[in-house]
Amino acid sequence: IVIGRRGGGTRETFMVRKISYGIGVEKIFPLHSPLIENIKVVKQGIVRRAKLYYLRGKKGKAAKVKEKGFIRK
């Protein structure tokens, strides 16, 4: 899940978060990095914040984001 975007232009980055073996892992990627071949949107959720940092303190179902629906291809 993408929990935030920062910067602008060629310096823009995004932060992703996942739970790995019961531990929350976050990683920051440059958006325009040559190592990133493509970015694919799998699901969209309904949130009322630009940054989802509040998910760090949540566990289980509370850490889930409501799904928006189907994405057109």
PDB file of C-alpha atoms in Angstrom:
ATOM      1  CA  ILE A   1       0.000   0.000   0.000  1.00  0.00           C
ATOM      2  CA  VAL A   2       1.312   3.463  -0.840  1.00  0.00           C
ATOM      3  CA  ILE A   3       1.153   5.536   2.337  1.00  0.00           C
ATOM      4  CA  GLY A   4       2.590   8.790   1.011  1.00  0.00           C
ATOM      5  CA  ARG A   5       4.137  10.806  -1.792  1.00  0.00           C
ATOM      6  CA  ARG A   6       6.700  13.550  -1.300  1.00  0.00           C
ATOM      7  CA  GLY A   7       8.580  16.065  -3.399  1.00  0.00           C
ATOM      8  CA  GLY A   8       8.024  17.147  -6.952  1.00  0.00           C
ATOM      9  CA  GLY A   9       9.505  16.868 -10.400  1.00  0.00           C
ATOM     10  CA  THR A  10      12.398  14.463 -10.786  1.00  0.00           C
ATOM     11  CA  ARG A  11      12.975  14.323  -7.012  1.00  0.00           C
ATOM     12  CA  GLU A  12       9.524  12.923  -6.221  1.00  0.00           C
ATOM     13  CA  THR A  13       9.397   9.830  -4.000  1.00  0.00           C
ATOM     14  CA  PHE A  14       6.700   7.501  -2.713  1.00  0.00           C
ATOM     15  CA  MET A  15       6.612   5.323   0.386  1.00  0.00           C
ATOM     16  CA  VAL A  16       5.147   1.822   0.438  1.00  0.00           C
ATOM     17  CA  ARG A  17       4.227  -0.280   3.469  1.00  0.00           C
ATOM     18  CA  LYS A  18       3.536  -3.966   3.928  1.00  0.00           C
ATOM     19  CA  ILE A  19       3.439  -6.484   6.744  1.00  0.00           C
ATOM     20  CA  SER A  20       6.207  -9.073   6.436  1.00  0.00           C
ATOM     21  CA  TYR A  21       6.291 -11.942   8.954  1.00  0.00           C
ATOM     22  CA  GLY A  22       4.196  -9.871  11.362  1.00  0.00           C
ATOM     23  CA  ILE A  23       6.472  -6.816  11.183  1.00  0.00           C
ATOM     24  CA  GLY A  24       5.565  -3.606   9.350  1.00  0.00           C
ATOM     25  CA  VAL A  25       8.106  -2.739   6.645  1.00  0.00           C
ATOM     26  CA  GLU A  26       8.277   0.627   4.882  1.00  0.00           C
ATOM     27  CA  LYS A  27      10.455   1.542   1.923  1.00  0.00           C
ATOM     28  CA  ILE A  28      10.935   4.791   0.004  1.00  0.00           C
ATOM     29  CA  PHE A  29      11.377   4.721  -3.776  1.00  0.00           C
ATOM     30  CA  PRO A  30      12.271   7.582  -6.150  1.00  0.00           C
ATOM     31  CA  LEU A  31       9.434   7.899  -8.664  1.00  0.00           C
ATOM     32  CA  HIS A  32      11.745   8.537 -11.628  1.00  0.00           C
ATOM     33  CA  SER A  33      14.350   5.899 -10.745  1.00  0.00           C
ATOM     34  CA  PRO A  34      15.776   3.914 -13.689  1.00  0.00           C
ATOM     35  CA  LEU A  35      15.450   0.780 -11.527  1.00  0.00           C
ATOM     36  CA  ILE A  36      11.628   1.056 -11.581  1.00  0.00           C
ATOM     37  CA  GLU A  37      10.309  -0.352 -14.851  1.00  0.00           C
ATOM     38  CA  ASN A  38       6.601   0.321 -14.279  1.00  0.00           C
ATOM     39  CA  ILE A  39       4.073   1.130 -11.576  1.00  0.00           C
ATOM     40  CA  LYS A  40       0.745  -0.675 -11.672  1.00  0.00           C
ATOM     41  CA  VAL A  41      -2.370   0.273  -9.691  1.00  0.00           C
ATOM     42  CA  VAL A  42      -3.927  -2.961  -8.432  1.00  0.00           C
ATOM     43  CA  LYS A  43      -6.603  -1.561  -6.085  1.00  0.00           C
ATOM     44  CA  GLN A  44      -7.778   1.861  -4.980  1.00  0.00           C
ATOM     45  CA  GLY A  45      -9.101   2.659  -1.546  1.00  0.00           C
ATOM     46  CA  ILE A  46     -11.307   5.290   0.043  1.00  0.00           C
ATOM     47  CA  VAL A  47      -9.327   7.517   2.424  1.00  0.00           C
ATOM     48  CA  ARG A  48      -9.703  11.078   3.674  1.00  0.00           C
ATOM     49  CA  ARG A  49      -6.015  11.838   4.145  1.00  0.00           C
ATOM     50  CA  ALA A  50      -3.123  12.481   1.772  1.00  0.00           C
ATOM     51  CA  LYS A  51      -0.648  10.671   4.021  1.00  0.00           C
ATOM     52  CA  LEU A  52      -1.625   7.345   5.581  1.00  0.00           C
ATOM     53  CA  TYR A  53       0.934   7.427   8.394  1.00  0.00           C
ATOM     54  CA  TYR A  54      -1.828   6.656  10.923  1.00  0.00           C
ATOM     55  CA  LEU A  55      -1.791   3.044   9.653  1.00  0.00           C
ATOM     56  CA  ARG A  56       1.539   2.528  11.456  1.00  0.00           C
ATOM     57  CA  GLY A  57      -0.198   2.304  14.827  1.00  0.00           C
ATOM     58  CA  LYS A  58      -3.043   0.045  13.685  1.00  0.00           C
ATOM     59  CA  LYS A  59      -3.189  -3.749  13.748  1.00  0.00           C
ATOM     60  CA  GLY A  60      -5.352  -6.348  12.041  1.00  0.00           C
ATOM     61  CA  LYS A  61      -8.575  -5.178  10.416  1.00  0.00           C
ATOM     62  CA  ALA A  62      -8.057  -1.627  11.682  1.00  0.00           C
ATOM     63  CA  ALA A  63      -5.024  -1.327   9.383  1.00  0.00           C
ATOM     64  CA  LYS A  64      -7.113  -2.051   6.277  1.00  0.00           C
ATOM     65  CA  VAL A  65      -8.372   0.576   3.840  1.00  0.00           C
ATOM     66  CA  LYS A  66     -11.874   0.322   2.396  1.00  0.00           C
ATOM     67  CA  GLU A  67     -11.752  -0.680  -1.241  1.00  0.00           C
ATOM     68  CA  LYS A  68     -13.077   1.779  -3.807  1.00  0.00           C
ATOM     69  CA  GLY A  69     -14.304  -0.757  -6.340  1.00  0.00           C
ATOM     70  CA  PHE A  70     -13.180  -2.116  -9.670  1.00  0.00           C
ATOM     71  CA  ILE A  71     -10.527  -0.416 -11.792  1.00  0.00           C
ATOM     72  CA  ARG A  72     -11.031  -0.157 -15.515  1.00  0.00           C
ATOM     73  CA  LYS A  73      -8.218  -1.487 -17.666  1.00  0.00           C
TER      74      LYS A  73
END
